[in-house]
Coordinates of C-alpha atoms in Angstrom, one line a residue:
Chain H
M1429 CA -3.0 60.7 -18.7
S1430 CA -4.6 64.2 -18.4
E1431 CA -4.9 64.3 -14.3
T1432 CA -6.8 66.8 -13.1
R1433 CA -7.5 67.1 -9.6
E1434 CA -11.0 66.4 -9.6
L1435 CA -12.0 63.2 -7.8
P1436 CA -12.3 59.8 -9.6
I1437 CA -15.2 59.1 -11.7
L1438 CA -17.7 57.2 -9.8
R1439 CA -19.1 54.1 -12.2
R1440 CA -22.1 54.1 -13.6
R1441 CA -23.7 50.7 -12.8
K1442 CA -24.0 49.7 -16.6
N1443 CA -20.9 50.6 -17.3
D1444 CA -19.2 48.1 -14.9
L1445 CA -16.1 46.3 -16.2
P1446 CA -16.6 41.9 -16.2
D1447 CA -14.3 40.1 -13.7
D1448 CA -12.3 38.1 -16.2
I1449 CA -11.4 42.1 -17.0
V1450 CA -10.5 43.7 -14.1
L1451 CA -8.2 40.4 -12.9
N1452 CA -6.9 40.6 -16.5
I1453 CA -5.9 44.3 -15.2
L1454 CA -4.8 43.2 -12.0
T1455 CA -2.2 40.3 -13.4
R1456 CA -0.5 43.4 -14.9
L1457 CA 0.6 45.5 -11.8
P1458 CA 3.6 45.0 -9.7
A1459 CA 3.5 42.7 -6.7
K1460 CA 3.5 45.6 -4.0
S1461 CA 0.4 47.0 -5.6
V1462 CA -1.2 43.3 -5.6
I1463 CA -0.2 43.1 -2.3
R1464 CA -2.5 46.5 -1.1
F1465 CA -5.4 45.6 -3.4
R1466 CA -5.9 42.6 -1.8
C1467 CA -7.6 45.1 1.0
V1468 CA -10.1 46.7 -1.6
C1469 CA -12.6 43.9 -1.5
K1470 CA -13.2 40.2 0.0
T1471 CA -13.5 39.2 -4.1
W1472 CA -10.4 40.9 -5.0
D1473 CA -8.5 39.1 -2.5
S1474 CA -9.7 35.2 -2.8
S1475 CA -9.2 36.1 -6.9
I1476 CA -5.7 37.3 -6.4
T1477 CA -4.6 34.4 -4.0
T1478 CA -5.7 31.3 -6.6
P1479 CA -2.8 29.8 -8.3
N1480 CA -4.4 30.7 -11.6
F1481 CA -4.0 34.3 -10.8
I1482 CA -0.2 33.8 -9.6
S1483 CA 0.7 32.0 -12.6
T1484 CA -1.1 34.5 -15.1
H1485 CA 1.0 37.5 -13.3
L1486 CA 3.9 35.3 -13.7
N1487 CA 3.6 34.9 -17.3
N1488 CA 3.0 38.8 -17.6
F1489 CA 6.2 39.2 -15.7
A1490 CA 8.5 36.3 -16.8
H1491 CA 7.8 37.8 -20.7
D1492 CA 9.2 41.4 -19.5
H1493 CA 12.3 40.5 -21.4
D1494 CA 10.2 41.6 -24.5
N1495 CA 10.1 44.9 -23.5
D1496 CA 12.3 47.4 -25.0
N1497 CA 15.5 46.9 -23.5
G1498 CA 15.2 42.8 -23.3
D1499 CA 17.0 43.1 -19.9
G1500 CA 16.1 40.3 -17.4
Y1501 CA 17.1 40.5 -14.3
I1502 CA 19.5 38.9 -11.7
I1503 CA 20.2 39.0 -8.0
H1504 CA 23.2 38.6 -5.9
M1505 CA 24.4 38.9 -2.5
P1506 CA 27.5 38.1 -1.1
L1507 CA 29.0 34.6 0.1
E1508 CA 30.5 35.5 3.4
T1509 CA 28.4 37.2 6.1
N1510 CA 29.2 38.5 9.4
S1511 CA 26.5 38.6 11.9
S1512 CA 26.8 42.5 13.1
N1513 CA 24.9 43.5 9.7
R1514 CA 21.7 41.9 8.4
A1515 CA 22.9 40.6 4.6
V1516 CA 22.0 42.9 1.7
C1517 CA 20.8 41.3 -1.8
T1518 CA 21.3 43.5 -4.9
V1519 CA 18.9 43.3 -7.6
A1520 CA 20.3 44.1 -11.1
F1521 CA 20.0 43.9 -14.7
D1522 CA 21.3 40.7 -16.4
R1523 CA 23.2 42.0 -19.1
T1524 CA 25.4 44.8 -17.6
F1525 CA 25.1 44.0 -13.9
D1526 CA 24.0 47.7 -13.3
R1527 CA 22.2 48.1 -9.9
I1528 CA 18.4 48.1 -9.7
S1529 CA 17.7 48.2 -6.0
E1530 CA 18.7 46.3 -2.7
I1531 CA 16.8 44.3 -0.3
E1532 CA 17.9 43.3 3.1
V1533 CA 17.8 39.6 3.7
P1534 CA 14.9 38.9 6.4
F1535 CA 16.4 36.3 8.6
D1536 CA 18.9 36.2 10.6
L1537 CA 22.2 34.5 9.5
P1538 CA 24.8 33.2 11.4
S1539 CA 28.2 34.0 10.6
G1540 CA 29.6 31.7 7.9
S1541 CA 28.8 31.5 3.9
I1542 CA 25.2 32.0 2.2
Q1543 CA 24.7 30.6 -1.3
I1544 CA 21.8 31.1 -3.7
V1545 CA 20.9 27.6 -4.2
G1546 CA 18.2 28.6 -7.0
S1547 CA 15.9 30.4 -8.3
C1548 CA 12.5 29.8 -10.0
N1549 CA 9.8 31.7 -10.8
G1550 CA 10.9 34.4 -8.5
L1551 CA 11.2 32.5 -5.3
L1552 CA 14.6 31.9 -4.2
C1553 CA 16.1 29.1 -2.5
I1554 CA 19.2 30.1 0.2
A1555 CA 21.5 28.2 1.9
C1556 CA 23.3 29.1 4.8
T1557 CA 26.3 27.5 6.7
S1558 CA 27.9 28.9 10.0
G1559 CA 31.5 28.7 10.5
L1560 CA 33.2 25.8 9.6
D1561 CA 31.0 23.3 9.7
I1562 CA 30.7 22.9 5.8
S1563 CA 27.6 20.2 6.2
D1564 CA 25.3 22.3 8.6
Y1565 CA 23.2 24.3 6.4
V1566 CA 19.8 26.3 7.3
I1567 CA 17.8 26.5 4.1
Y1568 CA 14.8 29.1 3.7
L1569 CA 12.3 29.7 0.9
W1570 CA 11.9 33.3 0.0
N1571 CA 10.3 35.7 -2.4
P1572 CA 11.4 39.1 -1.9
S1573 CA 8.6 40.7 -4.1
I1574 CA 5.9 39.6 -1.6
R1575 CA 8.1 39.6 1.3
K1576 CA 7.4 36.0 2.6
F1577 CA 10.0 33.3 3.6
K1578 CA 9.9 29.9 5.3
R1579 CA 12.6 28.0 6.9
L1580 CA 13.0 24.4 5.7
P1581 CA 13.0 21.7 8.2
D1582 CA 16.3 20.2 8.7
S1583 CA 17.0 16.8 7.0
C1584 CA 16.8 13.9 9.4
L1585 CA 19.7 12.3 7.4
G1586 CA 22.5 14.0 10.0
K1587 CA 25.8 15.7 8.9
L1588 CA 27.8 14.5 6.3
G1589 CA 30.8 15.8 4.7
F1590 CA 30.1 17.2 1.4
V1591 CA 26.9 18.6 0.1
T1592 CA 25.2 19.5 -3.1
L1593 CA 22.2 21.2 -3.1
G1594 CA 19.7 22.0 -6.2
F1595 CA 16.1 23.5 -6.3
A1596 CA 14.0 22.9 -9.0
Y1597 CA 10.2 23.9 -9.8
H1598 CA 8.2 20.8 -10.2
S1599 CA 6.1 22.2 -13.1
E1600 CA 3.7 18.8 -13.4
N1601 CA 2.5 19.6 -9.7
N1602 CA 2.8 23.4 -9.7
D1603 CA 5.3 22.7 -6.7
Y1604 CA 8.8 22.8 -5.3
K1605 CA 11.7 20.6 -4.6
V1606 CA 15.3 20.9 -3.0
L1607 CA 17.6 18.5 -4.1
R1608 CA 20.3 17.2 -1.3
I1609 CA 22.9 14.8 -2.0
S1610 CA 25.4 14.4 1.1
S1611 CA 29.0 12.9 0.6
Y1612 CA 31.2 11.5 2.6
S1613 CA 35.4 11.3 1.5
I1614 CA 37.7 8.8 0.5
E1615 CA 41.1 9.8 0.8
G1616 CA 40.2 12.9 -0.2
S1617 CA 37.1 12.5 -2.7
P1618 CA 33.7 12.9 -1.9
I1619 CA 31.6 9.7 -2.5
P1620 CA 27.6 10.5 -2.9
D1621 CA 26.1 8.6 -0.5
K1622 CA 22.7 9.9 0.8
V1623 CA 20.3 11.7 -1.6
E1624 CA 17.0 13.4 0.0
V1625 CA 14.5 15.7 -1.7
Y1626 CA 12.3 18.3 0.3
T1627 CA 8.8 18.6 -1.4
L1628 CA 7.1 21.8 -0.3
S1629 CA 3.3 21.2 -0.7
L1630 CA 4.5 18.2 1.6
D1631 CA 6.8 20.3 3.5
S1632 CA 9.0 17.4 4.4
W1633 CA 12.5 15.5 3.5
R1634 CA 12.4 12.3 1.9
R1635 CA 14.9 9.9 1.0
V1636 CA 15.6 9.0 -2.4
G1637 CA 17.5 6.3 -4.0
M1638 CA 20.1 7.1 -6.3
S1639 CA 20.9 3.8 -8.7
L1640 CA 23.6 5.3 -10.6
R1641 CA 25.4 5.9 -7.2
A1642 CA 28.0 3.0 -7.4
N1643 CA 30.7 4.4 -9.6
L1644 CA 30.2 8.3 -9.0
M1645 CA 32.6 10.4 -7.2
E1646 CA 32.1 13.9 -6.9
L1647 CA 34.6 16.4 -8.6
N1648 CA 36.0 17.8 -5.7
Y1649 CA 35.9 21.5 -6.3
C1650 CA 33.1 24.1 -5.3
S1651 CA 30.8 25.7 -7.9
L1652 CA 28.6 28.7 -6.3
L1653 CA 26.5 28.5 -9.4
P1654 CA 22.8 27.1 -9.1
L1655 CA 22.6 23.9 -10.4
P1656 CA 20.9 24.4 -13.7
L1657 CA 17.4 23.2 -14.4
V1658 CA 16.7 22.4 -17.9
S1659 CA 14.5 20.0 -19.6
G1660 CA 12.8 19.4 -16.2
A1661 CA 15.8 18.3 -14.3
L1662 CA 18.9 19.7 -12.5
H1663 CA 22.6 19.4 -13.8
W1664 CA 25.8 19.3 -11.9
I1665 CA 29.1 17.3 -13.1
S1666 CA 30.7 14.4 -11.6
C1667 CA 33.0 11.7 -12.1
V1668 CA 32.8 8.1 -13.2
V1669 CA 35.0 5.1 -11.8
E1670 CA 35.0 2.3 -14.3
G1671 CA 36.8 -0.7 -15.5
E1672 CA 39.6 -2.7 -13.6
E1673 CA 42.1 0.3 -14.2
E1674 CA 39.5 2.8 -12.1
R1675 CA 39.8 5.3 -15.1
K1676 CA 37.6 8.1 -14.1
S1677 CA 36.1 9.9 -16.6
V1678 CA 34.1 13.4 -16.4
V1679 CA 30.4 13.2 -16.5
I1680 CA 26.8 15.2 -16.4
V1681 CA 24.6 13.8 -13.8
S1682 CA 21.1 14.9 -14.1
F1683 CA 18.0 14.5 -11.5
D1684 CA 14.6 14.8 -13.2
V1685 CA 12.3 16.2 -11.0
N1686 CA 9.2 14.8 -11.9
S1687 CA 10.2 10.9 -12.4
E1688 CA 12.9 11.7 -9.4
E1689 CA 15.2 9.3 -11.7
F1690 CA 19.2 10.1 -12.4
R1691 CA 20.9 9.9 -15.3
M1692 CA 24.4 10.5 -16.9
L1693 CA 25.0 13.1 -20.3
R1694 CA 28.5 12.8 -21.6
I1695 CA 30.4 16.3 -21.8
P1696 CA 31.2 17.2 -25.1
D1697 CA 34.0 15.8 -27.3
G1698 CA 37.1 17.3 -27.5
A1699 CA 36.2 19.5 -24.0
M1700 CA 37.6 16.5 -22.0
S1701 CA 41.4 17.7 -21.5
T1702 CA 40.1 21.1 -20.3
V1703 CA 38.4 19.6 -17.4
G1704 CA 39.0 21.6 -14.1
Y1705 CA 38.7 23.9 -11.1
Q1706 CA 36.6 26.5 -13.5
T1707 CA 34.4 23.7 -15.2
R1708 CA 30.8 25.2 -14.6
L1709 CA 27.4 24.0 -15.6
A1710 CA 24.9 26.7 -16.3
S1711 CA 21.6 27.3 -18.0
F1712 CA 21.4 29.4 -21.6
K1713 CA 18.1 30.6 -23.0
G1714 CA 17.0 27.1 -21.6
K1715 CA 19.2 25.3 -22.7
L1716 CA 22.6 23.2 -21.0
A1717 CA 25.5 25.1 -21.3
F1718 CA 29.1 23.8 -20.6
L1719 CA 31.9 26.3 -19.5
T1720 CA 35.4 25.1 -19.3
G1721 CA 39.0 26.2 -20.3
V1722 CA 42.6 26.9 -19.6
D1723 CA 43.6 29.9 -21.6
Q1724 CA 40.2 31.0 -22.4
Y1725 CA 36.7 30.2 -21.4
S1726 CA 34.7 27.8 -24.2
I1727 CA 30.8 27.9 -23.7
W1728 CA 29.1 25.2 -24.8
V1729 CA 25.6 24.6 -25.5
M1730 CA 23.7 21.3 -26.0
R1731 CA 21.2 22.7 -28.9
E1732 CA 18.8 19.5 -28.7
Y1733 CA 18.7 18.2 -24.9
G1734 CA 19.7 14.8 -24.5
V1735 CA 21.0 14.7 -28.1
L1736 CA 25.1 14.3 -27.1
E1737 CA 26.1 15.5 -31.2
S1738 CA 24.3 18.8 -30.4
W1739 CA 26.7 20.0 -28.4
N1740 CA 27.8 23.1 -29.9
K1741 CA 30.7 25.6 -29.2
L1742 CA 28.8 28.9 -29.1
F1743 CA 31.2 30.9 -27.5
V1744 CA 35.1 31.4 -26.9
V1745 CA 36.3 34.1 -24.6
P1746 CA 39.7 34.8 -24.2
L1747 CA 40.9 35.3 -20.3
E1748 CA 44.8 36.9 -19.8
R1749 CA 44.5 35.2 -15.9
F1750 CA 43.2 31.9 -14.9
P1751 CA 39.0 32.7 -14.4
H1752 CA 36.6 31.2 -11.7
C1753 CA 33.3 31.6 -13.1
I1754 CA 31.2 33.1 -10.9
A1755 CA 28.0 34.0 -13.1
F1756 CA 27.0 33.1 -16.6
T1757 CA 23.7 34.6 -17.1
M1758 CA 20.5 34.1 -19.6
C1759 CA 21.8 36.6 -22.1
G1760 CA 25.5 35.6 -22.3
S1761 CA 27.1 37.5 -19.9
L1762 CA 29.9 35.8 -17.9
L1763 CA 31.1 37.2 -14.7
T1764 CA 34.6 36.1 -13.6
H1765 CA 36.7 36.2 -10.6
Y1766 CA 40.6 35.9 -10.7
R1767 CA 43.3 36.9 -9.0
E1768 CA 46.7 39.7 -10.2
T1769 CA 49.4 37.4 -10.0
N1770 CA 51.4 40.3 -9.0
N1771 CA 49.7 42.0 -6.5
R1772 CA 47.7 39.5 -5.2
E1773 CA 44.4 41.6 -6.3
E1774 CA 41.2 40.3 -6.9
K1775 CA 39.6 41.5 -9.6
F1776 CA 35.7 40.8 -11.0
V1777 CA 35.3 41.3 -14.8
L1778 CA 32.0 40.9 -16.6
V1779 CA 32.3 39.6 -20.4
D1780 CA 29.9 39.5 -22.7
T1781 CA 30.0 36.6 -24.7
E1782 CA 28.8 37.9 -28.0
T1783 CA 31.0 41.1 -28.2
L1784 CA 34.1 40.2 -25.9
H1785 CA 33.8 43.9 -24.3
E1786 CA 34.8 43.3 -20.6
K1787 CA 33.8 45.7 -17.9
D1788 CA 35.5 46.2 -14.2
F1789 CA 33.0 45.1 -12.1
D1790 CA 33.2 47.3 -8.8
I1791 CA 32.7 44.6 -6.5
Q1792 CA 35.4 43.5 -3.5
Q1793 CA 34.3 40.1 -2.8
P1794 CA 32.5 36.5 -4.1
L1795 CA 29.4 36.7 -4.7
S1796 CA 26.6 34.3 -5.5
V1797 CA 24.1 34.7 -8.1
A1798 CA 21.0 33.9 -9.3
T1799 CA 18.1 35.2 -12.4
F1800 CA 15.2 36.8 -10.6
M1801 CA 11.6 37.9 -11.3
E1802 CA 9.0 39.6 -9.6
S1803 CA 6.0 37.1 -9.0
L1804 CA 3.7 36.4 -6.2
T1805 CA 5.0 32.8 -5.7
L1806 CA 4.1 31.2 -2.9
L1807 CA 1.2 34.3 -1.8
D1808 CA -1.4 31.2 -1.5
G1809 CA 1.3 29.0 0.5
A1810 CA 1.1 27.8 4.1
N1811 CA 3.3 28.5 6.9
M1812 CA 4.9 31.5 5.7
V1813 CA 6.9 34.3 7.5
S1814 CA 5.7 37.9 6.7
Y1815 CA 8.1 40.9 7.3
Chain P
M969 CA -19.5 63.3 -37.5
S970 CA -18.5 60.6 -39.6
N971 CA -15.0 59.5 -40.5
T972 CA -13.4 58.8 -43.7
S973 CA -10.3 56.8 -43.8
E974 CA -7.2 57.5 -45.3
N975 CA -6.5 56.2 -48.8
P976 CA -5.0 52.7 -48.2
K977 CA -1.7 51.2 -50.2
P978 CA -2.1 50.7 -53.3
S979 CA -1.5 46.9 -52.9
S980 CA -4.2 46.4 -50.5
S981 CA -8.1 46.1 -51.1
S982 CA -10.0 49.4 -50.3
A983 CA -13.3 47.9 -49.2
K984 CA -15.1 49.6 -46.3
M985 CA -17.4 48.8 -43.7
T986 CA -20.0 51.3 -42.1
L987 CA -20.7 51.0 -38.5
K988 CA -23.5 53.2 -36.6
T989 CA -22.9 54.1 -33.0
S990 CA -25.2 53.8 -30.2
D991 CA -25.7 57.9 -30.7
N992 CA -26.6 57.0 -34.5
E993 CA -23.3 58.7 -35.7
L994 CA -22.1 56.6 -39.0
F995 CA -18.3 55.3 -39.6
E996 CA -17.0 54.5 -42.5
V997 CA -14.1 52.4 -41.8
E998 CA -11.8 50.4 -44.1
E999 CA -12.8 46.4 -43.8
A1000 CA -8.9 45.4 -43.1
V1001 CA -9.4 47.9 -39.6
A1002 CA -12.9 46.8 -39.3
M1003 CA -12.1 43.3 -39.1
K1004 CA -9.7 43.5 -35.7
F1005 CA -13.1 43.9 -34.0
C1006 CA -13.9 40.4 -34.1
T1007 CA -18.0 41.2 -32.9
V1008 CA -17.9 42.9 -36.5
K1009 CA -16.4 40.3 -38.1
Q1010 CA -18.5 37.9 -37.0
Y1011 CA -21.6 40.2 -38.0
F1012 CA -20.0 40.8 -41.4
E1013 CA -19.5 37.0 -42.2
D1014 CA -23.2 36.0 -40.9
E1015 CA -24.6 38.7 -43.1
K1016 CA -22.3 36.8 -45.9
D1017 CA -24.0 34.0 -45.2
S1018 CA -27.2 35.0 -45.1
D1019 CA -26.8 36.5 -48.7
V1020 CA -28.5 39.9 -47.8
A1021 CA -26.6 42.5 -49.6
A1022 CA -23.4 43.4 -51.5
R1023 CA -19.7 42.7 -50.3
G1024 CA -19.9 46.0 -47.8
S1025 CA -21.2 48.3 -49.6
T1026 CA -24.9 48.8 -48.2
T1027 CA -24.6 47.2 -45.2
V1028 CA -24.4 48.9 -42.2
I1029 CA -23.5 47.4 -38.7
P1030 CA -24.9 48.8 -35.6
L1031 CA -23.2 49.2 -32.7
P1032 CA -25.8 49.9 -30.0
N1033 CA -23.0 49.5 -26.7
V1034 CA -20.4 51.9 -28.2
H1035 CA -20.5 55.1 -28.7
S1036 CA -19.0 57.5 -31.1
A1037 CA -16.4 59.2 -29.1
V1038 CA -15.3 55.7 -27.6
L1039 CA -15.6 54.6 -31.4
A1040 CA -13.3 57.0 -32.9
T1041 CA -10.5 56.3 -30.2
L1042 CA -10.4 52.5 -31.0
I1043 CA -10.4 53.1 -34.7
S1044 CA -7.8 55.4 -35.0
Y1045 CA -6.0 52.8 -32.8
G1046 CA -6.9 50.7 -35.1
K1047 CA -5.2 52.4 -37.7
K1048 CA -2.0 52.2 -36.1
L1049 CA -1.8 48.6 -35.7
P1050 CA 0.3 46.7 -38.2
Q1051 CA -2.1 45.3 -40.8
S1052 CA -2.2 41.8 -41.5
N1053 CA -2.7 42.4 -45.1
A1054 CA 0.5 44.8 -45.7
V1055 CA 3.5 44.0 -47.3
A1056 CA 6.3 42.6 -45.3
D1057 CA 8.6 45.4 -44.1
N1058 CA 12.3 45.2 -43.7
H1059 CA 13.9 45.5 -40.5
E1060 CA 14.2 49.4 -40.2
E1061 CA 11.1 50.1 -41.7
E1062 CA 9.6 48.0 -38.9
E1063 CA 11.6 50.0 -36.5
T1064 CA 11.1 53.1 -37.3
K1065 CA 6.9 52.3 -37.5
K1066 CA 7.0 50.6 -34.0
K1067 CA 8.8 54.0 -32.9
E1068 CA 6.0 55.8 -34.5
R1069 CA 3.5 53.8 -33.5
K1070 CA 5.0 54.5 -29.5
K1071 CA 4.8 58.1 -29.8
Y1072 CA 1.2 57.7 -30.8
E1073 CA 0.1 55.3 -28.1
Q1074 CA 1.6 58.2 -25.5
G1075 CA 0.0 60.9 -27.2
L1076 CA -3.6 59.0 -27.0
L1077 CA -3.1 58.3 -23.3
K1078 CA -2.0 61.8 -22.3
N1079 CA -4.9 62.9 -23.7
L1080 CA -7.3 60.6 -22.1
M1081 CA -9.2 60.9 -19.1
P1082 CA -9.2 58.1 -16.2
G1083 CA -12.7 57.4 -16.4
E1084 CA -12.6 57.5 -20.6
L1085 CA -10.0 54.2 -20.0
L1086 CA -13.6 52.1 -18.6
D1087 CA -15.3 53.4 -21.2
L1088 CA -12.8 52.0 -24.0
I1089 CA -12.1 49.1 -22.2
S1090 CA -15.7 48.4 -22.2
A1091 CA -16.1 49.0 -25.7
A1092 CA -13.0 46.9 -26.8
N1093 CA -14.3 44.0 -24.7
Y1094 CA -17.7 44.5 -26.7
L1095 CA -16.3 44.8 -30.1
D1096 CA -13.8 41.5 -29.2
F1097 CA -10.8 43.6 -30.0
K1098 CA -7.9 42.0 -28.7
E1099 CA -5.1 44.6 -29.4
G1100 CA -7.5 47.3 -28.3
L1101 CA -8.2 45.4 -25.3
E1102 CA -4.9 44.5 -24.5
F1103 CA -3.6 47.9 -24.6
F1104 CA -6.0 49.6 -22.5
N1105 CA -6.1 47.3 -19.9
Q1106 CA -2.2 48.2 -19.5
A1107 CA -2.8 51.7 -19.8
L1108 CA -5.3 51.3 -16.8
A1109 CA -2.9 49.1 -14.8
D1110 CA -0.1 51.5 -15.3
H1111 CA -2.5 54.5 -14.1
I1112 CA -3.7 52.8 -11.0
Q1113 CA -0.5 51.0 -10.2
N1114 CA 0.3 53.7 -7.1
K1115 CA -3.0 54.8 -6.3
S1116 CA -4.8 54.3 -3.0
V1117 CA -6.9 51.6 -1.9
E1118 CA -10.2 54.1 -1.8
Y1119 CA -9.3 55.5 -5.1
V1120 CA -9.5 52.1 -6.7
R1121 CA -13.1 51.3 -4.6
K1122 CA -14.1 54.9 -6.0
F1123 CA -12.7 54.2 -9.4
F1124 CA -14.7 51.0 -9.8
G1125 CA -17.8 51.3 -8.1
I1126 CA -16.7 48.4 -5.0
K1127 CA -18.2 48.5 -2.0
N1128 CA -15.9 47.8 0.8
D1129 CA -17.3 44.6 3.0
Y1130 CA -14.0 44.0 5.4
E1131 CA -14.9 44.7 9.1
P1132 CA -12.8 48.0 9.8
H1133 CA -10.7 45.4 12.4
E1134 CA -10.1 43.3 9.9
E1135 CA -9.1 46.1 7.3
E1136 CA -6.8 47.9 9.8
K1137 CA -4.9 44.2 10.5
Y1138 CA -3.9 43.6 6.8
R1139 CA -3.0 47.1 6.7
E1140 CA -0.7 46.5 9.8
E1141 CA 0.7 43.4 8.5
Y1142 CA 1.8 44.6 5.0
A1143 CA 2.7 48.0 6.0
W1144 CA 5.3 48.3 3.5
A1145 CA 2.7 47.7 0.3
F1146 CA 0.7 50.8 1.5
E1147 CA 4.0 52.7 1.4
G1148 CA 4.8 55.6 -1.4
V1149 CA 1.3 55.6 -2.5
D1150 CA -0.4 58.5 -4.6
E1151 CA -2.3 61.1 -2.7
D1152 CA -5.9 61.1 -3.3

């Protein structure tokens, strides 16, 4: 555009653009510009803060992957916090983890650990625990693009030993839910006991029945990946105890966000023997992915949701050391963490599952990682804190 | 100034149509390009139904809301789009064409005054030219992205209906959104 230093032209009345065109243009702007232009006039402000505008804007930015790079974004933050510094999140490209920007976390975090529970439509769900009490979580919903957050009310069920958290977008209602499963320990194995769901539109927690509970046992390892949301359900790995011999088999449990029902899915045939501390679930291009392995990581993808025969071993990543998978992104980048056996040094390696190209990642500490996109989600939300 | 179209690919039809602008200029356009203007397409199909003239040869389609300079740009942009009746290209040819189109688009935008964008959008909307509307809407969005609130008001001819104290309060609360904005 040739930018001379003249004043912008005052529009002639007859050439005024129709409102729907003006709004179309506004939905293409990054969040910062949209927030600023709410100040242009009251009509623009009321149009911008409608669910329709927010979702059109989201669609424009969610499909940014169709740009030349085809890159989406991830956001990551260190797991450990100390209360002397404000924690900082990093936004990066999902394929390379190349840094784009840093964002300061706006709420106070006690010393302890923080985890990204989930990320939907640019809205993050963050859980923080203080010190040793791993059951005492403070949960926040946070949209960094519009600088608003909200602290969730505390659960009414009190504290139990082991907690699984999940965050989901409820598309039927354009709403958001947080799932919390509390478990208690029997001889070191956590048994799921109480299930609660927080619904954003009701701003409250309520108990939910779990009909599968009787036979389940949580696997006693800690996956820091967000529970994948696939086909409208959250998924995690669990263990079913069956029969008189109390045979244990690993299964995938799902929670349907709309119906709030629990179901079980079988893991891929042939993967059973490799299940252990390093086994993970993730979302890969909208499909459920099962990551497991001992000398190598096998990544299975369920091509057709719910169809067990459609488990397909898509990638095999040979690894020299016994790794922990920290993240598996939508484009197939695998971030692993392992400890060198000779010098006990911690290494973080980014592996491209398609090319098997490895990149040493210059991070010194374990991370919590989730997908990220720019959005106006919750611009029209009640009881949000601006900062 | 009338505009003659380039020689079309041998395999496609070379039917042409004539468009007449608000300033009485005539533009001869390939049918394939003109059909991207859905308003024109609709007019043409209506004419066919009413059996007035032979296909495309003598019909002049009037566009009283579009000035010749604007139409010239829209036609030029329309020609650069992948033609629906073109022979399918292999991946390499497609990539080259894509790069060419990008270069053309950048050149086009560089020479446009911001005010012209409004005319182009208005005309593309009137002509129901979806690809053109998409392109120029995005170009305008890119142009205003980092502009101030005052610039945007003047540009769109919008009256500020906020009370001074309301606006002041908003600017304070969302100070971060007002940082790093282009000077007017």
